[in-house]
C-alpha cells in the first residue's frame, strides 16, 4: 500500500515573499479557498508576527478553512510563537511552524548566537507552541549548509520537546538531488526517534532544482513536501506544487506514495494565483503552461492522433485543462452570475460589490460572446481591485496607431474624483498611454515589468496585463484585463499606481 505524501502549500507565505506579490486579506482568503478545493493538507497562511495585517489574514483564513490545516510561520522566539498561536486559534486544525537557522554562517553572522543557544531557543519555541496546538512543525533554516552532527542534535532535541513535523529546508537553493536525497536519508537514519515524526523538505529554486531536490527527498523518506503554486516564492521561488504532485502521481512506480490532491483543480489554482499576484505563467511551464499539452511538430501530432500515449505521459484534463468551460453569456442574469461566482469560491463582500462586478460582466459579455470561468476570475481578481477607495480610475482612452505615424494616446482619468486628461506620444500605443498617465500622476516610478497574456483562447479573448512598478524601493504589481490590450494596459498601470498610493493595506507589506 502506498503512503500518504503531505502537501504543505506555502503560496500565501513564501510565495508572498516574491517581489510585488503581497496580497490583501481578501485575496489570501480566495486563494486559501481554492487551495482547500485543491486538497492541500496544510495551508501556510502567513507569518503572523510580520505585521498586524498578516496576523489578521491568517486568523480570517483559519476561521474559514475546514478541510486543510491552517499554519502560521514563527521565528523561534516568544513573541512570534504567541502571535502565530493567536492567529491560528479559529482554525478547525491549526499548526505552528517555528524555525531557526542552524548553519554556521547564519548562526554566526545573522543570529549572533552560539549553537547551544540555538538548540535552547528551538526547544523553547516548540514547547511554547505546544501550549496553542499539538501540531507543531520545526524547521532548521539553511539546513543545506548546516553541519550534519549539529542538525541531528537540534532535530533530536525538538522531537523530544514535542515537534511532530521536522522540516529540512534548502533555504538558498544550493543542493543537488543526489546530495539532498542523501541528507534526508542520513537524517532519518541518525536522529533517534526519527520514526515518530514526519520528515519534510522545503527547497528553493536558485539552481533550478527545487522540484528535483524535493523528489529526491521523497525517495529517501520525506513524507511532506513544502511547495507553492506555480513555484512562486522568495528569489527564484520554491518547488512548484503542480510539478511535485504530478511527478509523484505519474511515476507512482518510483515514489510509492500518493497525495490527497484533486489534480483537476491544478490549472484553476495556477490561474487564480497568477491573476492575483500578477505573476504570469510562462507558456512552456510544466503542467500549467499554455503549451504544456500542445504538440507542434508534425511527427508528434501524427503520433498523438494515432495513439495519445505516444507523446503524452499525462492527460490535460487530469490537471484541469478541460475546466476551460463555457459558463455564462450575454443573457445570463444576476442570479446565475452570483451562483457561478459562488461555485468558483468567489464571495462578494456586499450587494454593491456584486452589482458593480455584474455590470462589468455585462460590459464584457457585450464584447465577448462566451464568458469562461477564467474570465470571471479575471473580472474579480483584476477588476476587483478597482473598488470605490481607489484614487485613480480610468474614464476613457483614445489611441491612434498607424503605419508610418507616431503613436498617440489621450487619456482621461479620475484622481480622487477630479477629472484630468493628458495627451502623449510614444514608441507604441502602450508607451504613449503610460506616458500620458505619468504626465498627470507624476509618480516617478520605474516600470520593471510589462507582460500580456491571453486569458482564454481566440482573438476575442481578454488580454491580461501585468505591470510591475517600483518607487522609493517599494515594488507593486498591477493587473488589468480587457478585450482591448491597450485598455488592459492602462488599467494595469492605474491598478499599480493605486497600490503605490492607496490606502488598501497589503497583508504583508513589502518594502
Ligand atoms: O526557506 C526557508 O528556509 C524557509 C523557512 C522559514 C522554512 O522558508
Ligand atoms: Zn523558504
GROMACS .gro file of N, CA and C and ligand atoms in nm, residues 10 13-14 17 44 169-171 202-204 226 233-235 237-238, ligand 2:
model
   52
   10UNK      N    1   0.281   2.673   0.066
   10UNK     CA    2   0.325   2.798   0.128
   10UNK      C    3   0.315   2.917   0.031
   13UNK      N    4   0.264   3.236   0.207
   13UNK     CA    5   0.372   3.284   0.295
   13UNK      C    6   0.502   3.299   0.215
   14UNK      N    7   0.566   3.190   0.177
   14UNK     CA    8   0.691   3.202   0.100
   14UNK      C    9   0.659   3.262  -0.037
   17UNK      N   10   0.645   3.620  -0.057
   17UNK     CA   11   0.774   3.690  -0.046
   17UNK      C   12   0.835   3.721  -0.184
   44UNK      N   13   0.000   2.718   0.462
   44UNK     CA   14   0.074   2.815   0.544
   44UNK      C   15   0.022   2.952   0.503
  169UNK      N   16   1.501   2.252   0.522
  169UNK     CA   17   1.497   2.345   0.408
  169UNK      C   18   1.631   2.363   0.338
  170UNK      N   19   1.623   2.370   0.205
  170UNK     CA   20   1.736   2.419   0.128
  170UNK      C   21   1.702   2.566   0.102
  171UNK      N   22   1.729   2.645   0.203
  171UNK     CA   23   1.687   2.786   0.204
  171UNK      C   24   1.744   2.866   0.087
  202UNK      N   25   1.182   2.138   0.201
  202UNK     CA   26   1.141   2.273   0.157
  202UNK      C   27   1.257   2.325   0.073
  203UNK      N   28   1.238   2.327  -0.059
  203UNK     CA   29   1.352   2.358  -0.146
  203UNK      C   30   1.328   2.485  -0.227
  204UNK      N   31   1.433   2.564  -0.237
  204UNK     CA   32   1.428   2.683  -0.322
  204UNK      C   33   1.495   2.653  -0.455
  226UNK      N   34   0.704   2.086   0.102
  226UNK     CA   35   0.658   2.225   0.108
  226UNK      C   36   0.678   2.286  -0.031
  233UNK      N   37   0.774   3.222  -0.501
  233UNK     CA   38   0.848   3.223  -0.374
  233UNK      C   39   0.969   3.314  -0.378
  234UNK      N   40   1.027   3.329  -0.262
  234UNK     CA   41   1.147   3.411  -0.244
  234UNK      C   42   1.248   3.386  -0.358
  235UNK      N   43   1.304   3.492  -0.411
  235UNK     CA   44   1.403   3.487  -0.522
  235UNK      C   45   1.353   3.404  -0.642
  237UNK      N   46   1.213   3.129  -0.632
  237UNK     CA   47   1.091   3.056  -0.597
  237UNK      C   48   1.115   2.926  -0.524
  238UNK      N   49   1.002   2.859  -0.497
  238UNK     CA   50   1.002   2.730  -0.426
  238UNK      C   51   0.973   2.618  -0.526
  513LIG    ZN1   52   1.159   2.922   0.201
   0.00000   0.00000   0.00000
